[in-house]
PDB file of C-alpha atoms in Angstrom:
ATOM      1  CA  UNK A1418     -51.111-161.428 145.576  1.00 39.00           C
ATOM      2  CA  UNK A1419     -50.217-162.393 148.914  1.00 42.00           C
ATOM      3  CA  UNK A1420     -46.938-160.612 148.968  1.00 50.00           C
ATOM      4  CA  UNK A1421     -48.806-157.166 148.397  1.00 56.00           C
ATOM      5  CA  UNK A1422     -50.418-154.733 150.509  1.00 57.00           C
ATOM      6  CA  UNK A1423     -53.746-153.327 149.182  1.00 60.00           C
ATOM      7  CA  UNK A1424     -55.679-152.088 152.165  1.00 60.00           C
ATOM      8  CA  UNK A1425     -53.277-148.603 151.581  1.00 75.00           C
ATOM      9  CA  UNK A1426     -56.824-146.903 153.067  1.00 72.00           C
ATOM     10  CA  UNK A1427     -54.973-144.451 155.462  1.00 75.00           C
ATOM     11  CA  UNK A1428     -52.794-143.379 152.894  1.00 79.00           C
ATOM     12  CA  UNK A1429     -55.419-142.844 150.270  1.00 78.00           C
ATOM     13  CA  UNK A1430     -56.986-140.494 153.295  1.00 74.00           C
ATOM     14  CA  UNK A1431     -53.691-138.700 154.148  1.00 82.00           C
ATOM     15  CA  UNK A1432     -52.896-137.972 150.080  1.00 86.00           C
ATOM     16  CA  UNK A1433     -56.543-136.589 150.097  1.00 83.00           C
ATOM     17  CA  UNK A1434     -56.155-134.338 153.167  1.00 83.00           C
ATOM     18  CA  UNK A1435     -53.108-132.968 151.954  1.00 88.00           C
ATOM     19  CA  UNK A1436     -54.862-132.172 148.759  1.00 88.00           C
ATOM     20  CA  UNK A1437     -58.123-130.453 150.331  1.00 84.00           C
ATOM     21  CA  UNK A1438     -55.434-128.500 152.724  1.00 84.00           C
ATOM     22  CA  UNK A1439     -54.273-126.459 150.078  1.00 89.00           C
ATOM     23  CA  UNK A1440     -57.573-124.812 149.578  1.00 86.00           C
ATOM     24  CA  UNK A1441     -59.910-126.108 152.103  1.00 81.00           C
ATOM     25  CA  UNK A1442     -62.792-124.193 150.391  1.00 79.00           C
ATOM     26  CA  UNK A1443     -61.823-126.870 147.348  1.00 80.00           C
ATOM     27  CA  UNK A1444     -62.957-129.834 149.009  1.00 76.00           C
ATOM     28  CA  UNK A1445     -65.278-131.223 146.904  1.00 76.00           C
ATOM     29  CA  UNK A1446     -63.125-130.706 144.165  1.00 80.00           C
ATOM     30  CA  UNK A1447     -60.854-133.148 145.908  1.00 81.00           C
ATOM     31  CA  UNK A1448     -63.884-135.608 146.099  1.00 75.00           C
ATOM     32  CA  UNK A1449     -64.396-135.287 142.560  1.00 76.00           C
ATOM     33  CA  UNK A1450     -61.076-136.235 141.777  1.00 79.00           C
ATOM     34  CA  UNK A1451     -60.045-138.801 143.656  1.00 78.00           C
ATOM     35  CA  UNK A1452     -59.460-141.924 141.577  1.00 74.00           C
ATOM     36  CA  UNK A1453     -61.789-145.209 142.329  1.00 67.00           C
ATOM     37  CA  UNK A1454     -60.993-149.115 142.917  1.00 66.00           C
ATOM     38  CA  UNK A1455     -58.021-148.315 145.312  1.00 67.00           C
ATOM     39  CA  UNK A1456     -56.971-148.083 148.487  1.00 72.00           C
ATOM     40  CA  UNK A1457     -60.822-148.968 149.712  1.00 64.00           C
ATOM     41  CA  UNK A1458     -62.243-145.494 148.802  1.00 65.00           C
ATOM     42  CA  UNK A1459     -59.391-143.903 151.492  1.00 72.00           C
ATOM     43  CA  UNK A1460     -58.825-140.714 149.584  1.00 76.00           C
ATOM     44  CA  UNK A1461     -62.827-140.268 150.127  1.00 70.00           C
ATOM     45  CA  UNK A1462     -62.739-139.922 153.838  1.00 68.00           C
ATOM     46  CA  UNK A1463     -59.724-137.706 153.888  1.00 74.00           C
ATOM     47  CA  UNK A1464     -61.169-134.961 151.897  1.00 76.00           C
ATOM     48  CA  UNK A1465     -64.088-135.235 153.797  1.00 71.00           C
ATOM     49  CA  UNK A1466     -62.488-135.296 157.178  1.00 70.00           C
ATOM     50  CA  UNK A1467     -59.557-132.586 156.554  1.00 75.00           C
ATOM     51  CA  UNK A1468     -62.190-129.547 155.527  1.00 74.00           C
ATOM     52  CA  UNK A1469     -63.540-129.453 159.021  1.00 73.00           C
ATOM     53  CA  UNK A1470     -60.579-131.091 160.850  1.00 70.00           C
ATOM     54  CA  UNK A1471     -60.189-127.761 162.984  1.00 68.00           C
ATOM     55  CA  UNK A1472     -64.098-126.372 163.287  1.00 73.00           C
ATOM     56  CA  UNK A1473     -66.360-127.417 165.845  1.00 81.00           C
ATOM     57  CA  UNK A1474     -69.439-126.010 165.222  1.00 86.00           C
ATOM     58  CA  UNK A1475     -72.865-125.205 167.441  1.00 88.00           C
ATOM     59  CA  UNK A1476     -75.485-126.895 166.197  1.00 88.00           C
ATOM     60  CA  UNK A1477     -77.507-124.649 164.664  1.00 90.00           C
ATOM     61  CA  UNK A1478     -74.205-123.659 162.505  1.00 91.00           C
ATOM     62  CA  UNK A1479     -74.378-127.616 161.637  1.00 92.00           C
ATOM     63  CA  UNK A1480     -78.055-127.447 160.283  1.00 91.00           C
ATOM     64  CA  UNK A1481     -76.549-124.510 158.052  1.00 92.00           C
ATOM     65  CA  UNK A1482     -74.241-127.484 156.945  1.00 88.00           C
ATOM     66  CA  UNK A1483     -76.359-129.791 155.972  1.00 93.00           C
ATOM     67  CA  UNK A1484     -77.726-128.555 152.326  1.00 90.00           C
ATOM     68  CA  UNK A1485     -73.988-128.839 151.448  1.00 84.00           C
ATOM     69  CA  UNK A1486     -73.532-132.222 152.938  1.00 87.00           C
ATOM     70  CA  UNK A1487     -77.023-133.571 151.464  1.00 88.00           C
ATOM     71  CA  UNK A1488     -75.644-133.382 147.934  1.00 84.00           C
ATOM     72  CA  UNK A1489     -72.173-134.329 148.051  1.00 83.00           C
ATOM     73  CA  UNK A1490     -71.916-138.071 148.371  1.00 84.00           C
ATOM     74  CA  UNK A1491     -75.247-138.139 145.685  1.00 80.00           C
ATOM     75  CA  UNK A1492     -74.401-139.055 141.728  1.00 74.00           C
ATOM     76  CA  UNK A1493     -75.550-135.524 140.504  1.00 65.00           C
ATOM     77  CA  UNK A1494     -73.429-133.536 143.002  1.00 57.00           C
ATOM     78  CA  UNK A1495     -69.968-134.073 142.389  1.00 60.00           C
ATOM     79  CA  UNK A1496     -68.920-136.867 140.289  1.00 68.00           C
ATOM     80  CA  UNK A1497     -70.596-140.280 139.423  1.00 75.00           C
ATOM     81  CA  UNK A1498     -70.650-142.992 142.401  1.00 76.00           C
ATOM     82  CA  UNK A1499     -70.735-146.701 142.320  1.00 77.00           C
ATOM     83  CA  UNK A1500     -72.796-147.763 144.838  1.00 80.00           C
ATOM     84  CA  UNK A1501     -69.808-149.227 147.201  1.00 77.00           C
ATOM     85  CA  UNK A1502     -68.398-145.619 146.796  1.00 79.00           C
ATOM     86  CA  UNK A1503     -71.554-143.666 147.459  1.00 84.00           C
ATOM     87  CA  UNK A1504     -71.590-145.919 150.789  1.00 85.00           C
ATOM     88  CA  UNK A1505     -68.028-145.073 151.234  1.00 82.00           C
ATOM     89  CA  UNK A1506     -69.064-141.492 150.895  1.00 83.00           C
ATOM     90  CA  UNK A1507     -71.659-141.449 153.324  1.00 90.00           C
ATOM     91  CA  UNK A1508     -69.167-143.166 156.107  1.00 89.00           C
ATOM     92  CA  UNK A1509     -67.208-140.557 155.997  1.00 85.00           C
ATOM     93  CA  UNK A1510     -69.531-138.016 156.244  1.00 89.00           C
ATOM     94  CA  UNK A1511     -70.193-140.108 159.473  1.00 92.00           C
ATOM     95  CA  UNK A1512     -66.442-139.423 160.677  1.00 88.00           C
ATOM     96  CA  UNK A1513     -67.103-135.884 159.879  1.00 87.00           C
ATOM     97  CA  UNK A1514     -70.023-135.397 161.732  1.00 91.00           C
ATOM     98  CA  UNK A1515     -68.094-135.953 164.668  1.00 92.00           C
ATOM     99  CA  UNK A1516     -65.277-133.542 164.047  1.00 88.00           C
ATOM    100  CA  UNK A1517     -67.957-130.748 163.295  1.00 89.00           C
ATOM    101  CA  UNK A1518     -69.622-131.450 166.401  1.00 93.00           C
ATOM    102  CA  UNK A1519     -66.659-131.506 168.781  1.00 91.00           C
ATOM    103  CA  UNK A1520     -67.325-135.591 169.394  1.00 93.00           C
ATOM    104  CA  UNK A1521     -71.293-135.022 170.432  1.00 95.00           C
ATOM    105  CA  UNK A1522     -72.083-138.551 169.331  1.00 97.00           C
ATOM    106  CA  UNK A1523     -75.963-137.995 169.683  1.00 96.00           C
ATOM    107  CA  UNK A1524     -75.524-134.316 167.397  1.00 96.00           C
ATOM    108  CA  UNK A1525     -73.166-136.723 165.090  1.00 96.00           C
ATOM    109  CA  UNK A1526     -75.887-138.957 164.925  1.00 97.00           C
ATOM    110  CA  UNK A1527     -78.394-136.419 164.154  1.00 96.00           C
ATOM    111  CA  UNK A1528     -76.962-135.206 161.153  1.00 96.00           C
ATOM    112  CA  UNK A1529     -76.926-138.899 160.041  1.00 96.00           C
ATOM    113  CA  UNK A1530     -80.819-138.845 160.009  1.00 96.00           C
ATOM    114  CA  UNK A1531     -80.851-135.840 158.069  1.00 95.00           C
ATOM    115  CA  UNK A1532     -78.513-136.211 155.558  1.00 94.00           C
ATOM    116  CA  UNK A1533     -78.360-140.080 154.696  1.00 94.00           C
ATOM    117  CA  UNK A1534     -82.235-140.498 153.733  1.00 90.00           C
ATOM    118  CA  UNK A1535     -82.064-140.234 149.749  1.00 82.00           C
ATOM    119  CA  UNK A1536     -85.825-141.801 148.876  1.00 81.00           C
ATOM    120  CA  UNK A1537     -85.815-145.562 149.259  1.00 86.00           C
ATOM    121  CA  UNK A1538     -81.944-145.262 149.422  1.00 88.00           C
ATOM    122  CA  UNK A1539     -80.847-145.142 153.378  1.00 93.00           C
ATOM    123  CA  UNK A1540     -77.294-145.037 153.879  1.00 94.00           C
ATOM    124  CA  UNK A1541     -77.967-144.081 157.588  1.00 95.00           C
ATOM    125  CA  UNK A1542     -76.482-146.804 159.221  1.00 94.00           C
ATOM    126  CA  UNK A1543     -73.035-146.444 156.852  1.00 93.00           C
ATOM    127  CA  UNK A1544     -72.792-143.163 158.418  1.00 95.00           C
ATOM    128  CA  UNK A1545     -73.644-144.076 162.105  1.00 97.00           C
ATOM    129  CA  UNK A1546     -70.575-146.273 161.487  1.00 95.00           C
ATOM    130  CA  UNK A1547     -68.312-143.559 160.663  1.00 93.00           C
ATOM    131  CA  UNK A1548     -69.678-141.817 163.454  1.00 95.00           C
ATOM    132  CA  UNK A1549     -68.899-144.778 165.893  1.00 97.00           C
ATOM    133  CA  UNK A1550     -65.459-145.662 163.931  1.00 94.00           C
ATOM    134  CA  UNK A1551     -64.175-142.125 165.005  1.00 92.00           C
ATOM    135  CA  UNK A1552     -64.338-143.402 168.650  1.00 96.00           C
ATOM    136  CA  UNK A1553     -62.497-146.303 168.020  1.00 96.00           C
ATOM    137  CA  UNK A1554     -60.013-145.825 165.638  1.00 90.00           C
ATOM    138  CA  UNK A1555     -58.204-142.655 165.640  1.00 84.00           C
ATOM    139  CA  UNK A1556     -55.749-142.753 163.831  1.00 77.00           C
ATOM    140  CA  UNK A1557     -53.484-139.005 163.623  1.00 75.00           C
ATOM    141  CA  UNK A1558     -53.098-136.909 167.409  1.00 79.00           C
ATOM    142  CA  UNK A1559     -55.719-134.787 167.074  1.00 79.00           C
ATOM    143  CA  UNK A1560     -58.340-137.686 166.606  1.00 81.00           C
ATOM    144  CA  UNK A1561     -57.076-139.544 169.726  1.00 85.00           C
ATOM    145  CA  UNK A1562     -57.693-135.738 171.211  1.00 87.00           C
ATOM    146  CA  UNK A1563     -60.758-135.744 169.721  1.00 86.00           C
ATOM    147  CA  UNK A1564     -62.086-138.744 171.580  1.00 92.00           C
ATOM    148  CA  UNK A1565     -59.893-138.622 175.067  1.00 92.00           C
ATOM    149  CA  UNK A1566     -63.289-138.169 177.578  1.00 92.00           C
ATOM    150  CA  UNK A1567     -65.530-140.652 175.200  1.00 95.00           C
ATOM    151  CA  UNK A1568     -63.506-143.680 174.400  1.00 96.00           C
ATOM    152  CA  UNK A1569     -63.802-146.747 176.113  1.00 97.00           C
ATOM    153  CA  UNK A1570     -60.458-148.525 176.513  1.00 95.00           C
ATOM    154  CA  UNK A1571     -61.473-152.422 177.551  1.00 96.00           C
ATOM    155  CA  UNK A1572     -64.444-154.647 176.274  1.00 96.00           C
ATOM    156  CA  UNK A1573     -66.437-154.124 179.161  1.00 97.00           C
ATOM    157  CA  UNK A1574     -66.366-150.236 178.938  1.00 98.00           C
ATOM    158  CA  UNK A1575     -67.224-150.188 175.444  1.00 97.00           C
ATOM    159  CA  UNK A1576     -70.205-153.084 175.893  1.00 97.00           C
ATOM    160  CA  UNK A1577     -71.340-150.467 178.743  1.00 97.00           C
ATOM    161  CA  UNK A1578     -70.808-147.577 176.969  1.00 97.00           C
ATOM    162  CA  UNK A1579     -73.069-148.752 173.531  1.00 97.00           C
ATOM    163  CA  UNK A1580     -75.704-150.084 175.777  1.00 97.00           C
ATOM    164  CA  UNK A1581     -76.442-146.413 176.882  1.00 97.00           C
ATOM    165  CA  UNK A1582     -78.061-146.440 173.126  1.00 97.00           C
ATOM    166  CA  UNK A1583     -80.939-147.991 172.004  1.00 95.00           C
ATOM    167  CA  UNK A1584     -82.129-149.390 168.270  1.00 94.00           C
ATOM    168  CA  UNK A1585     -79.169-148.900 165.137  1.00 95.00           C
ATOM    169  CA  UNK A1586     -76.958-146.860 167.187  1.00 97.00           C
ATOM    170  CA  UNK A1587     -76.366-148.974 169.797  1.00 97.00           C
ATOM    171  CA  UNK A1588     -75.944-152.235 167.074  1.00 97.00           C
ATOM    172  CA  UNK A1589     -73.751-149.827 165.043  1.00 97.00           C
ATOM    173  CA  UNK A1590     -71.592-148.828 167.951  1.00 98.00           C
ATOM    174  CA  UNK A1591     -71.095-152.463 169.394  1.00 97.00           C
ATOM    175  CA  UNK A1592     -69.948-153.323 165.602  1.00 96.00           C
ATOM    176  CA  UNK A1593     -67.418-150.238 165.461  1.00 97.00           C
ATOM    177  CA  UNK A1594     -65.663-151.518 168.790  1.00 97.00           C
ATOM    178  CA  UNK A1595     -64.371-154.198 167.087  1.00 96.00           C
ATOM    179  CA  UNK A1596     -60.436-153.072 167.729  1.00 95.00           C
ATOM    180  CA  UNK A1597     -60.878-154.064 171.210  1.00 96.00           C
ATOM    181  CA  UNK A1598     -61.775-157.772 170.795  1.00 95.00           C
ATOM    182  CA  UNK A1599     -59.430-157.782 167.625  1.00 90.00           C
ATOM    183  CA  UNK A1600     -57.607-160.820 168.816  1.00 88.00           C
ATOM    184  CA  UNK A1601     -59.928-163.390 169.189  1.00 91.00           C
ATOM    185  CA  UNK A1602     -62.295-162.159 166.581  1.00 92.00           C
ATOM    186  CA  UNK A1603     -60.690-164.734 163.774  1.00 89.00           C
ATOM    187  CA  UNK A1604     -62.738-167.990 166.516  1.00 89.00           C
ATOM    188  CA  UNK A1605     -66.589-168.531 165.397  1.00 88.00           C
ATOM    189  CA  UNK A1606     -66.821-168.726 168.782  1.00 89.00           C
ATOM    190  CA  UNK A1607     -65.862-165.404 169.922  1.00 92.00           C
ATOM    191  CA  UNK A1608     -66.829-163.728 166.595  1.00 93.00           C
ATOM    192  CA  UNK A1609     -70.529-165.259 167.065  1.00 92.00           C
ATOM    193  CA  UNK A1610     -70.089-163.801 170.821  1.00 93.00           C
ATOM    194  CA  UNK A1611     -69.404-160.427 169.465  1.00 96.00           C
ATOM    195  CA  UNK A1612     -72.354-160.348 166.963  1.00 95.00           C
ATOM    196  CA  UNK A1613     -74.774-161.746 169.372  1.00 94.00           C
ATOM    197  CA  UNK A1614     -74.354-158.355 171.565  1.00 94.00           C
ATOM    198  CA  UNK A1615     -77.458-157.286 170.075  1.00 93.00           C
ATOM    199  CA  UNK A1616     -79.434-160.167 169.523  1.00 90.00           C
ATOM    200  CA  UNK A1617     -81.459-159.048 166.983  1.00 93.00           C
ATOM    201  CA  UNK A1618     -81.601-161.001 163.620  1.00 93.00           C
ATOM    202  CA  UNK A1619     -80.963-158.091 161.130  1.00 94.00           C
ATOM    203  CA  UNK A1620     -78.280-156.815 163.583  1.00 95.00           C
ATOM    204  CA  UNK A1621     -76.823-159.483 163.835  1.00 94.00           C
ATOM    205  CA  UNK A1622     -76.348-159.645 159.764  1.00 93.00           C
ATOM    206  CA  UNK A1623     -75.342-156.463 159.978  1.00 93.00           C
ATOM    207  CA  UNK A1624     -72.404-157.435 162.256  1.00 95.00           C
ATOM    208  CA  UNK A1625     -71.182-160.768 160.407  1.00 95.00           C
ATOM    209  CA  UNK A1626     -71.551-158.300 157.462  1.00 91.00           C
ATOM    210  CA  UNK A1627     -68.696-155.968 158.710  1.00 92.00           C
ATOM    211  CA  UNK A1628     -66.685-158.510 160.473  1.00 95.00           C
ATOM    212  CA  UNK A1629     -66.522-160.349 157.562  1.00 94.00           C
ATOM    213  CA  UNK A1630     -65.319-157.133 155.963  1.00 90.00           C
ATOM    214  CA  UNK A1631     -62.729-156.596 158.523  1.00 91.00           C
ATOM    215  CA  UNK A1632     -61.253-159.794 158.565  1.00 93.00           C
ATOM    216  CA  UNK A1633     -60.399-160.471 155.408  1.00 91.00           C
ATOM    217  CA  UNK A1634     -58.225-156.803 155.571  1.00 87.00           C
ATOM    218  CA  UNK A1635     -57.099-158.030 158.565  1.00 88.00           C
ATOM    219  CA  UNK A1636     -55.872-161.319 156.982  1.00 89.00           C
ATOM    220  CA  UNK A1637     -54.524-159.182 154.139  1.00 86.00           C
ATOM    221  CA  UNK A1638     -56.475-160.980 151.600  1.00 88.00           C
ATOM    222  CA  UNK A1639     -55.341-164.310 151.940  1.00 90.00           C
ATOM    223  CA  UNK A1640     -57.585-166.484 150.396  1.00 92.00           C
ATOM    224  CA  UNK A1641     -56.526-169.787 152.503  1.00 93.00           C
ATOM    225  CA  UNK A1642     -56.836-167.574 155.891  1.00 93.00           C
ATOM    226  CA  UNK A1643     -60.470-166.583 154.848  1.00 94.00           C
ATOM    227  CA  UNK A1644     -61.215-170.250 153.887  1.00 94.00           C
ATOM    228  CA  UNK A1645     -60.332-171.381 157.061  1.00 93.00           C
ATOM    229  CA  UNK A1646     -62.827-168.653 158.804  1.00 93.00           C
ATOM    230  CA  UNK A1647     -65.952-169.134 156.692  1.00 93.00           C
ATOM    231  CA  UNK A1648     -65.388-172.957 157.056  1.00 92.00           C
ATOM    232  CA  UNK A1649     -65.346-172.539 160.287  1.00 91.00           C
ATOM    233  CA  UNK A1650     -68.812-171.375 160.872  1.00 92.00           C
ATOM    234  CA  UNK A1651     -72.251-172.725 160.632  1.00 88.00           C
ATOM    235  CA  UNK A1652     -73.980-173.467 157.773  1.00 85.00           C
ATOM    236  CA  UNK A1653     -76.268-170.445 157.606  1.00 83.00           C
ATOM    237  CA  UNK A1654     -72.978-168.199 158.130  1.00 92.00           C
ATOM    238  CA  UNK A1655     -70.492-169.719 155.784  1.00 93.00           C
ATOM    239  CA  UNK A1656     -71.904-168.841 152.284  1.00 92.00           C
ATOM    240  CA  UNK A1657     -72.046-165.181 154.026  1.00 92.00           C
ATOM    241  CA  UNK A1658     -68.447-165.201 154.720  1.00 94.00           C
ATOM    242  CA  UNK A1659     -67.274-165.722 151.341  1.00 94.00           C
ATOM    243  CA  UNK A1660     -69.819-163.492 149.676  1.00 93.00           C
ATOM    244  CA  UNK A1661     -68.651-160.584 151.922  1.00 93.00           C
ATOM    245  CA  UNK A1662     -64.917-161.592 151.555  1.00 94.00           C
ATOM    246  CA  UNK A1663     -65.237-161.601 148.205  1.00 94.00           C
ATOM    247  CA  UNK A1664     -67.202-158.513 147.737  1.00 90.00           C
ATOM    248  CA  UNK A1665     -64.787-156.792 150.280  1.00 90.00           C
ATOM    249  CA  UNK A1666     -61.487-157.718 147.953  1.00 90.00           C
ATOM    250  CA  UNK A1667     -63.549-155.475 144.935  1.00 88.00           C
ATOM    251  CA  UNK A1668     -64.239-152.336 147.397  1.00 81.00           C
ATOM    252  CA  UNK A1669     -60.845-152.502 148.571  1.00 84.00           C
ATOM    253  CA  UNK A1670     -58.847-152.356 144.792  1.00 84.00           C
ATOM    254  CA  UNK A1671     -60.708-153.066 141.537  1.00 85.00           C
ATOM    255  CA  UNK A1672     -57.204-155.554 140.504  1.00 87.00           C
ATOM    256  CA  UNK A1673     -58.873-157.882 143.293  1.00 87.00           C
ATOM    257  CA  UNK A1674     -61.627-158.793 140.954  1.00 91.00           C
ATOM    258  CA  UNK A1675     -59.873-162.068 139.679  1.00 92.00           C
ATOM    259  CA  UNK A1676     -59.450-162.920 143.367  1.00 91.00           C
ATOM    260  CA  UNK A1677     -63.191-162.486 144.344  1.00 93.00           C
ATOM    261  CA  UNK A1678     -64.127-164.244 141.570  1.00 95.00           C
ATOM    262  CA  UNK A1679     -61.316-167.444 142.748  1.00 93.00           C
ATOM    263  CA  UNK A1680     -62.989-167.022 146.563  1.00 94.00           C
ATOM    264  CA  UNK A1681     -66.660-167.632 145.031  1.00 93.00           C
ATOM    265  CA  UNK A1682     -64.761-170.918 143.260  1.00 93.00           C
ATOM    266  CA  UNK A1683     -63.608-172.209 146.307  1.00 93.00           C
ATOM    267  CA  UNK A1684     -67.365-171.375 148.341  1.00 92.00           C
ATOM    268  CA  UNK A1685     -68.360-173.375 145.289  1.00 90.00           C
ATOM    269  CA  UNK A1686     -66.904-176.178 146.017  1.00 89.00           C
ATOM    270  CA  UNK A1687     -67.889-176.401 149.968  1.00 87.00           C
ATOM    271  CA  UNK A1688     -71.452-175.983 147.910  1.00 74.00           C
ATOM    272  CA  UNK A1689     -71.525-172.375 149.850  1.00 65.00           C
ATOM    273  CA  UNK A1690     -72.451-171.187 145.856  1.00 51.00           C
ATOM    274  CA  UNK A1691     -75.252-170.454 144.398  1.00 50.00           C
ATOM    275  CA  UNK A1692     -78.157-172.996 144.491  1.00 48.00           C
ATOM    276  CA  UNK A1693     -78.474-175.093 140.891  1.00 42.00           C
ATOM    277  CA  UNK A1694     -82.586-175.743 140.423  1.00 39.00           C
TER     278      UNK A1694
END
């Protein structure tokens, strides 16, 4: 499949905001309908992010919000959700929060903790990365707007500017600035570097989780390039690298189920599979 192009995420979002821009009022409708196993949930986030592309609210008009965000990315609301697409979900309502908000990373945030608590399901952090991903990757004119007095624009801003947060948000922001150390990021040297930013030991899982999830878009799926990587790195990393390569190939398009399942082969066989008694 290496001569394809699944990772068609920004289209999926702009199909989706054209959609929801026909009737903004509609856009959970549009969440409803837009298909799974493609284009890594992309038509998700556009709906999401095109009803309140042009409204920044106060804050108080925000809590009035947040009954109507609460249900939507939740199985009984608007359609049924695997769990990769109910995290999905949730990101986006992370991006949201900071259109809504006018870029107010801490209200952003806020919202998080009040609408991504569902019992002993927490997709907080999925949304703090939304939240955080909006400063780093805009991606139409009015997102690179959005962000113009927040952004950093070199490593060392961006290390500066997450370490004026403490806890998750400050892990989940050093995660999100990934773009700027995107060429070296492919070394276990450097990519160990990054991760180590917070040195925390569920942080730092955190961060080999979504790097690992990057990379293997980044490599467009190629199983030898992600062989290479996870090889690459120590012991206690490596079964970790294929696990999230592989399950990144399903969230991206279901048809890359035959290639997860070839990926686990090959961790297999560098006895990075599961454990035999």
């Amino acid at each position: 499949s290496s001569d394809l192009y699944y990772y068609c995420h920004v289209l999926g979002h702009n199909i989706s905001a054209k959609e929801t821009a026909k009737d903004p009022s509609l856009w959970t409708d549009v969440v409803a309908r837009c298909p799974t196993g493609m284009c890594s949930n992309g038509c998700l986030h556009g709906a999401a992010q095109e009803r309140f592309r042009s409204d920044v609210l106060t804050e108080p008009q925000i809590n009035d919000l947040i009954p109507e965000l609460t249900g939507i990315c939740e199985p009984e609301g608007h359609r049924n959700f695997t769990g990769l697409e109910q995290a999905s979900c949730y990101h986006s309502l992370g991006h949201l929060t900071m259109y809504i908000s006018g870029a107010d990373i801490n209200i952003a945030t806020r919202v998080c903790d009040k609408i991504a608590k569902k019992g002993n399901a927490d997709y907080t952090q999925t949304c703090y990365e939304g939240a955080y991903m909006q400063i780093y990757q805009p991606l139409e004119p009015e997102d690179f707007a959005l962000v113009a007095n927040i952004a950093p624009k070199t490593t060392e801003a961006a290390e500066k500017f997450c370490d004026t947060f403490t806890g998750e948000r400050q892990a989940a922001c050093h995660r999100e600035s990934w773009p700027l150390y995107r060429s070296t990021l492919d070394q276990p040297s450097t990519l160990e570097r990054f991760c180590t930013l917070v040195p925390d030991p569920v942080e730092e899982q955190r961060c080999y989780n979504a790097m690992f999830y990057v990379l293997s878009a980044q490599f467009n799926f190629d199983e030898a390039r992600i062989e290479k990587l996870c090889l690459g790195l120590p012991d206690k990393r490596m079964a970790q690298c294929f696990a999230n390569s592989a399950s990144r190939l399903i969230e991206t398009d279901y048809r890359l189920i035959p290639d997860a399942v070839s990926l686990c082969k090959v961790a297999e066989t560098h006895a990075a599979g599961p454990r035999r008694s």
